[in-house]
Short mmCIF file of C-alpha atoms in Angstrom, two decimals:
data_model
loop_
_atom_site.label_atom_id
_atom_site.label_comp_id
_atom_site.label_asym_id
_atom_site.label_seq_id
_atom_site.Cartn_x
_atom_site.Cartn_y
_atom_site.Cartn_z
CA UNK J 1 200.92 105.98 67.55
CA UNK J 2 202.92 102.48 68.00
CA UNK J 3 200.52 99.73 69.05
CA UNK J 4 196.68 99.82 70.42
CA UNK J 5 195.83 97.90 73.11
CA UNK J 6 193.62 98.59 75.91
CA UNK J 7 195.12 100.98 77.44
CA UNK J 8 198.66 102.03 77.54
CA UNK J 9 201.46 104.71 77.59
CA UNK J 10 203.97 105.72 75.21
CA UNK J 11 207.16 106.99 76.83
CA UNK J 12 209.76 108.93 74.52
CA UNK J 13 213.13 107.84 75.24
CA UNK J 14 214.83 110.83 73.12
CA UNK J 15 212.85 112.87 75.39
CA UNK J 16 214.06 111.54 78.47
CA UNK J 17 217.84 112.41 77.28
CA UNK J 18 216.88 115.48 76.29
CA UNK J 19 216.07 116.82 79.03
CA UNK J 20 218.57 114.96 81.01
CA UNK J 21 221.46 117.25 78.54
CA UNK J 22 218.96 120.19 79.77
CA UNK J 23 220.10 119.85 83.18
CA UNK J 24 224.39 118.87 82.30
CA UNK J 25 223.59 122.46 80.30
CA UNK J 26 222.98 123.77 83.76
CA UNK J 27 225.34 122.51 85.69
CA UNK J 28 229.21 121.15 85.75
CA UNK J 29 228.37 118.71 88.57
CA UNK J 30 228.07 115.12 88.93
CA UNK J 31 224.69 114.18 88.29
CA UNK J 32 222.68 111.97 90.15
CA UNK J 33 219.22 110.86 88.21
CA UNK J 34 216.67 110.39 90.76
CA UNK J 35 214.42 106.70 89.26
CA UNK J 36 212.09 106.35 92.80
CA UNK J 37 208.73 105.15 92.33
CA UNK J 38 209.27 103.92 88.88
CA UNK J 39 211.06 106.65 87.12
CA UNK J 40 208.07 108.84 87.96
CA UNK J 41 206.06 106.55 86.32
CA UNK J 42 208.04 106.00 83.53
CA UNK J 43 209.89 103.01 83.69
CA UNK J 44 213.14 102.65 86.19
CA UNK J 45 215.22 100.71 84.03
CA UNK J 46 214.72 101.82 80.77
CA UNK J 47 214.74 105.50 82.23
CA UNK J 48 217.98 104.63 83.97
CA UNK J 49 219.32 102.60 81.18
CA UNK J 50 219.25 106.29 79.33
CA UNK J 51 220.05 108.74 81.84
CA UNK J 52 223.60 106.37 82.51
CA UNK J 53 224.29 106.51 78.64
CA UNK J 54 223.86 110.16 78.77
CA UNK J 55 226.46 110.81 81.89
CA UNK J 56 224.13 110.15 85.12
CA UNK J 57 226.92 109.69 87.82
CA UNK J 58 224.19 107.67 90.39
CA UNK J 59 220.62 106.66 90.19
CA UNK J 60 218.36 107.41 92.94
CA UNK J 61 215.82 105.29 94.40
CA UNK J 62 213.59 105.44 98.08
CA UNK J 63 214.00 101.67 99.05
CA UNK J 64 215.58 98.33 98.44
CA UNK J 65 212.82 96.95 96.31
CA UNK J 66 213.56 99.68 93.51
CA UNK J 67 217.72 98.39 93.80
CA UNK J 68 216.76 94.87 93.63
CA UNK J 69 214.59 95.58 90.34
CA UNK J 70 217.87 97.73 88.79
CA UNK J 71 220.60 94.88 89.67
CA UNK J 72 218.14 92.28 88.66
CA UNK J 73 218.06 94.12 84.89
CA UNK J 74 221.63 94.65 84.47
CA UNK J 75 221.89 98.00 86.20
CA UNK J 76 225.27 97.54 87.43
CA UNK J 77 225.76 101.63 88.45
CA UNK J 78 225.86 103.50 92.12
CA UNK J 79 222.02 103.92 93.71
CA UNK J 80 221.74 105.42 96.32
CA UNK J 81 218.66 104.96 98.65
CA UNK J 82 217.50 108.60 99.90
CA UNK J 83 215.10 106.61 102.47
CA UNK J 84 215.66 105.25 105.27
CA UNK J 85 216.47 101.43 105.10
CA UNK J 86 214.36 98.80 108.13
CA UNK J 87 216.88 96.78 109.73
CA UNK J 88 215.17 93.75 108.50
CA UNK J 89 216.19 94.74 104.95
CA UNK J 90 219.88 95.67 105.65
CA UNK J 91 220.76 92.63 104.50
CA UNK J 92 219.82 92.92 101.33
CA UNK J 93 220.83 96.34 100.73
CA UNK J 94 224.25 95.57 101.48
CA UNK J 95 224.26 92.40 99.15
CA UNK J 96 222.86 94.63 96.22
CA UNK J 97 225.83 97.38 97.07
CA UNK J 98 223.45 100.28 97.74
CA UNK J 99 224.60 103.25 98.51
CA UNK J 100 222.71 104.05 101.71
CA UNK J 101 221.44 107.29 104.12
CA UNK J 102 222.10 107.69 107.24
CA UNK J 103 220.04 109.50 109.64
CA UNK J 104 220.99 108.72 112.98
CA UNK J 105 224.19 107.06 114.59
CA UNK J 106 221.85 104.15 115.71
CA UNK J 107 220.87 103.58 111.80
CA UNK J 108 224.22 103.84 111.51
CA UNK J 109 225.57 101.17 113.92
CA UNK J 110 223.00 98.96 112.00
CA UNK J 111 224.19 98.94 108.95
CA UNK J 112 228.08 98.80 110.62
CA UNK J 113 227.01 95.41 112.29
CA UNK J 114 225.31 94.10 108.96
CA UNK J 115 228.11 95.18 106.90
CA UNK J 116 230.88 93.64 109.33
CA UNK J 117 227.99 90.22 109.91
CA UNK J 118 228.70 90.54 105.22
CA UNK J 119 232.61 91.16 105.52
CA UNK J 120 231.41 94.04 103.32
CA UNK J 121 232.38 97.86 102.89
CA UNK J 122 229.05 99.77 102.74
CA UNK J 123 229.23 102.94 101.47
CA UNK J 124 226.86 105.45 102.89
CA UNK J 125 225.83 109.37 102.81
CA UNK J 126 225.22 111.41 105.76
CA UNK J 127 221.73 113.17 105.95
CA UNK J 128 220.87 116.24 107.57
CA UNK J 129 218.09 117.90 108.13
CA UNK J 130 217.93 121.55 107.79
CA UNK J 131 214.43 122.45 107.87
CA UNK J 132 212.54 119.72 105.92
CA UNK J 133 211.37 117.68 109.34
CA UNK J 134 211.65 114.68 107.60
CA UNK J 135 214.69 112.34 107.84
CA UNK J 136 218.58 113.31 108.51
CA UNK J 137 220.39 114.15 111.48
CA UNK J 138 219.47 117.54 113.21
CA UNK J 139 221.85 120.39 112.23
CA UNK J 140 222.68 120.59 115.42
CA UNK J 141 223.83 116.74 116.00
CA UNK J 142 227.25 116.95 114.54
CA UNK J 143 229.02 114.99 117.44
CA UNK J 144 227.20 112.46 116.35
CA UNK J 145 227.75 112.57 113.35
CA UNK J 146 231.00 112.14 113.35
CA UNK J 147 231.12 108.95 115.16
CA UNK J 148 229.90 107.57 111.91
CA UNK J 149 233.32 107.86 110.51
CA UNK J 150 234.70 105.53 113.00
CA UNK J 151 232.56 102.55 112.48
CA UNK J 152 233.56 99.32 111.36
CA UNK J 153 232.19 98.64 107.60
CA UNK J 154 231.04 101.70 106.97
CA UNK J 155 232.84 104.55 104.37
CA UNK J 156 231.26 107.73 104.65
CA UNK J 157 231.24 108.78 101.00
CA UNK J 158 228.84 111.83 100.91
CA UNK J 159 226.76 114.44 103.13
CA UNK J 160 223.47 115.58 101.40
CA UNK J 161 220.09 117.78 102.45
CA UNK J 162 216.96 118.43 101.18
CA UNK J 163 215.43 121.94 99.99
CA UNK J 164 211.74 122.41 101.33
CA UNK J 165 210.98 125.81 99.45
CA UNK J 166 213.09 125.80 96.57
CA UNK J 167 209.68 126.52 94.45
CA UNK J 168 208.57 129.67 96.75
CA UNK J 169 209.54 132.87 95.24
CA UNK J 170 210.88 133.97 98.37
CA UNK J 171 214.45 132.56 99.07
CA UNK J 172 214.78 133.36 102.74
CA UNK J 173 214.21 129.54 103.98
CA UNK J 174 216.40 128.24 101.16
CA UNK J 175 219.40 130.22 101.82
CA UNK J 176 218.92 129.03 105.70
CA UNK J 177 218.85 126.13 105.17
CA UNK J 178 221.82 125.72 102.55
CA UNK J 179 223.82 127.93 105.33
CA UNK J 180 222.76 125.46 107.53
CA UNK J 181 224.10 122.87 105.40
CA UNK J 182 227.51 123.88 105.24
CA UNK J 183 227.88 124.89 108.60
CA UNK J 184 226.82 121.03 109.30
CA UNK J 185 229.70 119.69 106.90
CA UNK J 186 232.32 122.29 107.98
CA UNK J 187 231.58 120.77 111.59
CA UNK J 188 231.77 117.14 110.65
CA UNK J 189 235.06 118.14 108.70
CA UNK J 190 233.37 116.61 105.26
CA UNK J 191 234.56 119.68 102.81
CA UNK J 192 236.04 116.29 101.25
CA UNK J 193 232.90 114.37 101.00
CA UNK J 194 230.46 114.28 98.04
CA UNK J 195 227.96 117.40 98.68
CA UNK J 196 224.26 117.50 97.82
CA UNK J 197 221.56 119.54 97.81
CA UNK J 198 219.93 120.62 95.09
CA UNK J 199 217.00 118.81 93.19
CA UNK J 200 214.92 119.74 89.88
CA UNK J 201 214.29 123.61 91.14
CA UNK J 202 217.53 124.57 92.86
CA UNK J 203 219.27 123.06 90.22
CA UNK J 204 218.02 125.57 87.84
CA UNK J 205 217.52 128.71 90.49
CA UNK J 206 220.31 128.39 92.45
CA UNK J 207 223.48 127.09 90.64
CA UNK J 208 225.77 128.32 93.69
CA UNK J 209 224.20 125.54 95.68
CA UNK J 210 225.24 123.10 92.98
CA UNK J 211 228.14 121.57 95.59
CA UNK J 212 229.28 118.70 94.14
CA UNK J 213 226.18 116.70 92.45
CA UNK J 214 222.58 117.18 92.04
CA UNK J 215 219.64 115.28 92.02
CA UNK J 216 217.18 115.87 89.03
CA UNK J 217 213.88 114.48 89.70
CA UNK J 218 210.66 115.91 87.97
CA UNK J 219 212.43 117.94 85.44
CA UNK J 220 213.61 114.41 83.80
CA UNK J 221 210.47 113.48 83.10
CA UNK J 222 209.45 117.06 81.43
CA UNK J 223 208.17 119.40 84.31
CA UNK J 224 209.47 122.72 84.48
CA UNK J 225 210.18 122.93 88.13
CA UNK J 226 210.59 126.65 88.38
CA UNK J 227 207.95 128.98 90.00
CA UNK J 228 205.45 130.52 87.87
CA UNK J 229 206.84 133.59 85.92
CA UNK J 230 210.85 132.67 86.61
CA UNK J 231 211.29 131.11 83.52
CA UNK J 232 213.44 128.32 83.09
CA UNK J 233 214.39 124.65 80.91
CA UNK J 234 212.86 123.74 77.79
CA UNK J 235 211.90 120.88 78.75
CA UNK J 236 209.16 118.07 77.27
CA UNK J 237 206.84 115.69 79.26
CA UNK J 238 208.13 112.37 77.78
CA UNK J 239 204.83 110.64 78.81
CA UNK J 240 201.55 110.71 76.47
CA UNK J 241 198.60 108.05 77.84
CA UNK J 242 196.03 106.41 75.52
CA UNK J 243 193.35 104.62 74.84
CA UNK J 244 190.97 102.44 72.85
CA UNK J 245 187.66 103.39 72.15
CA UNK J 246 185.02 100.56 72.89
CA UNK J 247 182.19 101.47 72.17
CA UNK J 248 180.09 104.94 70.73
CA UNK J 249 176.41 105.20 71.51
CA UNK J 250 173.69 107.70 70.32
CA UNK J 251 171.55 108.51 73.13
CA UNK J 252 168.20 110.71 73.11
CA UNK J 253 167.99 114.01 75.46
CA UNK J 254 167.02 112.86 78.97
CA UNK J 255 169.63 109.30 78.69
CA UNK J 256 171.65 109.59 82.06
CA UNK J 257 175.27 108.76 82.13
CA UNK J 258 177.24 106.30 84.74
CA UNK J 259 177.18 105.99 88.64
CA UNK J 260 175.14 107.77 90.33
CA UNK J 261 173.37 109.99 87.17
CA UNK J 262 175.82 112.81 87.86
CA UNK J 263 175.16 113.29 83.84
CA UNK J 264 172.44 113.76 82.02
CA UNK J 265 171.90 114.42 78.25
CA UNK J 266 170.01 117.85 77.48
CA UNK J 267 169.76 116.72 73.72
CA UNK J 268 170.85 113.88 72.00
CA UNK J 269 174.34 112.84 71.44
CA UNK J 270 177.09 110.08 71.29
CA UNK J 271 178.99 108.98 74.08
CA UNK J 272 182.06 107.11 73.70
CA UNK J 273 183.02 104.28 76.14
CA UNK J 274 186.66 104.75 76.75
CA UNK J 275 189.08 101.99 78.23
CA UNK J 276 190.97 103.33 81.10
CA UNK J 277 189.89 104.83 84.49
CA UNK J 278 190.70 105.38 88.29
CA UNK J 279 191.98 101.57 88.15
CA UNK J 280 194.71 102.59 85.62
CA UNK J 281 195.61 106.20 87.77
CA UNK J 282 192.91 108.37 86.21
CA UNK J 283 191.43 110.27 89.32
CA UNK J 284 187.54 110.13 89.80
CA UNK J 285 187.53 113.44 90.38
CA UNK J 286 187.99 114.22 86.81
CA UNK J 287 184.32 113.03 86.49
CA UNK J 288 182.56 115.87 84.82
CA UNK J 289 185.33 118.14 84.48
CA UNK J 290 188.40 117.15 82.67
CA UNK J 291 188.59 116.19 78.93
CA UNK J 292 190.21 113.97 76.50
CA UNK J 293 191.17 114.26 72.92
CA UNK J 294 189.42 112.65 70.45
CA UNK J 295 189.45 112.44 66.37
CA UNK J 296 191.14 116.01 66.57
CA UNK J 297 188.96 117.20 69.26
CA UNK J 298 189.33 117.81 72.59
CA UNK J 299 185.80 116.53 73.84
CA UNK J 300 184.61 116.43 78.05
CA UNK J 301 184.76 113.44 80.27
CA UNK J 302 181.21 112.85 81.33
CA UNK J 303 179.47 110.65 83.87
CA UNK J 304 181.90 109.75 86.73
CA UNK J 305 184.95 108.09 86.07
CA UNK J 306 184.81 104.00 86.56
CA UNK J 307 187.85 101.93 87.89
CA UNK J 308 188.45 100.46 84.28
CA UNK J 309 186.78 103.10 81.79
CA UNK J 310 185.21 106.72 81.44
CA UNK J 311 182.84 108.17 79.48
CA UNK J 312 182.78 111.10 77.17
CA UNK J 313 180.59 113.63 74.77
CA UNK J 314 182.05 112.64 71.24
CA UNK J 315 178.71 114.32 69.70
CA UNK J 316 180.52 115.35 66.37
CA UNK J 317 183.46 113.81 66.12
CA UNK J 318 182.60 110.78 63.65
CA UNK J 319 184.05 108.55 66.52
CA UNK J 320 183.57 104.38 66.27
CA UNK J 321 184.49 101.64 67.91
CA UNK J 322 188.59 101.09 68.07
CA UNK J 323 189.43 104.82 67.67
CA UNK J 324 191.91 105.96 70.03
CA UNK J 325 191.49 108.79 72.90
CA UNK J 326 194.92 110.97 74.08
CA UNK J 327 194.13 111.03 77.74
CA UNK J 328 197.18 112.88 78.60
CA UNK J 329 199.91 113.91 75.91
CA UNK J 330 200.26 115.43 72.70
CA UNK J 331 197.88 114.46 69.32
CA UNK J 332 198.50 116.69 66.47
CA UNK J 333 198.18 120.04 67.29
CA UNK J 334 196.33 119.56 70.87
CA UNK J 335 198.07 118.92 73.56
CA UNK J 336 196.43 118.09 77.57
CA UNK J 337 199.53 118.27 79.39
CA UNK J 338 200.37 116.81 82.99
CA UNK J 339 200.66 120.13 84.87
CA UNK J 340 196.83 121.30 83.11
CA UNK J 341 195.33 118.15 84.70
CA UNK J 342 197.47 118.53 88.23
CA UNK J 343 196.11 122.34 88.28
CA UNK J 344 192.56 121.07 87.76
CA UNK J 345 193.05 118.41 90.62
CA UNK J 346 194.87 120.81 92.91
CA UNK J 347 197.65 118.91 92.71
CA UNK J 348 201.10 118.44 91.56
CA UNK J 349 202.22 116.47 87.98
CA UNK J 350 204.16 114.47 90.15
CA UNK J 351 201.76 112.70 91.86
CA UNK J 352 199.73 112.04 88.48
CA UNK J 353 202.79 110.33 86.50
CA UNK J 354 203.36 108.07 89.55
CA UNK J 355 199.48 107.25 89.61
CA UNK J 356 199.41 105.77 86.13
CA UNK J 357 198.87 101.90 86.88
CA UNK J 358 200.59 98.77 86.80
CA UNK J 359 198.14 97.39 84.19
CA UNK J 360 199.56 100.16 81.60
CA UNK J 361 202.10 99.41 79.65
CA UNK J 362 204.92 101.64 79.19
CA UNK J 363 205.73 101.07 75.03
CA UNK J 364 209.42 103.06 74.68
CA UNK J 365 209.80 105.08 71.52
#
């Protein structure tokens, strides 16, 4: 363990490369290292600080805010933004040198007049949709596509889509919409163009869809992406979350435990006070049913989960003041992983590595 504070997260930088080489093991393509919403979590420029040393062709971020925090740390390499951009913000986008999607010839003619307004070149991908319902031009729209080409300001340097199903062990709606896909750039003539389509899962399942780049996104930050019973990457979570111990109480049989008595003791034991909660990105509604490890034990949360600490049974443990509690991560030979707690939420590990707060600090090591 590297420091104690409140609260805090340790993030493994050799694990981060490592399973950035797991995906250039996969694939011969450029690589384009998908950094949105904070690296996952995890830091956005010291996560693309390492995925550029290790070969990362482009970064990839979901709106200007996440460029302007990359250029304003020294991140001098091509971002693209797989969002769409407001007009009010053009401006800016342009003057960082995004990279930017386009999803309609009117977003297009936006960013023509704000690039002309600059005296600037702005690069920009094509997006189409093929099934995901979500941003792109329809698969259909390829006339107007094309009239991207001939705006002022504007070089068209890449065509991508998105997979919706690339995790469902049926492949029918993938290969539709990859055939989709190609039938789209045949028609817009953009064989020449940089081709994308394939993030964390298809880049592992289907390496004939590989095109000319992909975009790793959870598998970066240690989540095998393939479905259950397909195998796939070695891969490690590089995130482990902590936290100090603040207080441990013995409490007779009958003592209840936190907001709204959703605990009570049925014999006497110590509860540990632990510093972090919903505040910090630990869902309430692990109250009373996930776990933390403790002195070598993996012990219960109990009581409902505050916004800046939880409660849990350390009866047993020899637990005091100033210990430390694994929340998620590896300690010795125990190990609570992100995809465990997702599961228990009926969620997905992404959305729990983007929760953890603002208030924890990310300590590289």
């Amino acid at each position: 363990m590297v420091m104690q504070k409140r609260a805090w997260a340790e993030i493994d930088t050799n694990v981060l490369a490592e399973n950035f080489r797991a995906v250039r093991a996969t694939t011969s393509k450029k690589i384009l290292a998908m950094v949105k919403a904070n690296a996952y979590g995890h830091g956005a420029v010291e996560a693309s600080r390492i995925f550029m040393r290790e070969g990362a062709s482009m970064l990839g971020v979901a709106c200007v805010d996440e460029v302007a925090q990359l250029r304003k740390n020294g991140i001098d390499a091509s971002i693209l933004i797989v969002g769409s951009v407001p007009h009010t913000e053009l401006a800016d986008a342009i003057r960082l040198h995004a990279v930017l999607s386009v999803s309609s010839l009117e977003e297009a003619t936006a960013i023509s007049r704000e690039a002309e307004k600059q005296k600037k070149l702005a690069s920009v991908h094509i997006k189409v949709d093929t099934g995901m319902t979500r941003l792109g031009f329809s698969a259909w729209e390829t006339e107007k596509a094309k009239k991207v080409f001939a705006l002022p300001g504007i070089r068209v340097e890449g065509v991508f889509s998105h997979l919706a199903c690339a995790d469902d062990p049926e492949e029918n709606i993938t290969k539709s919409q990859y055939a989709a896909y190609k039938q789209f750039v045949q028609a817009i003539q953009g064989e020449g163009l940089l081709q994308h389509i394939c993030s964390s899962t298809g880049i592992f399942r289907f390496p004939a869809m590989h095109c000319g780049m992909v975009r790793p996104g959870i598998c970066l930050y240690g989540e095998n992406p393939m479905p259950e019973g397909m195998g796939g990457p070695n891969l490690r979570e590089a995130m482990t979350v902590r936290a100090t111990v603040a207080r441990v109480a013995s409490v007779p049989a009958g003592t209840c435990v936190g907001y709204g008595a959703t605990y009570t003791a049925e014999k006497p034991m110590q509860v540990a006070t632990v510093m972090i909660g919903y505040g910090d990105g630990i869902f309430r509604a692990l109250s009373n049913r996930g776990s933390v490890i403790l002195r070598g034990k993996r012990v219960p949360i109990i009581g409902r989960i505050c916004m800046d600490q939880l409660m849990v049974d350390a009866t047993g443990t020899g637990a005091k003041a100033g210990d430390v509690a694994t929340i998620r991560g590896r300690e010795g030979d125990l190990c609570i992983t992100t995809k465990e707690t997702a599961e228990l939420l009926d969620t997905i590990s992404y959305e729990l590595f983007c929760a953890i707060g603002e208030r924890i600090p990310r300590i590289y090591v």
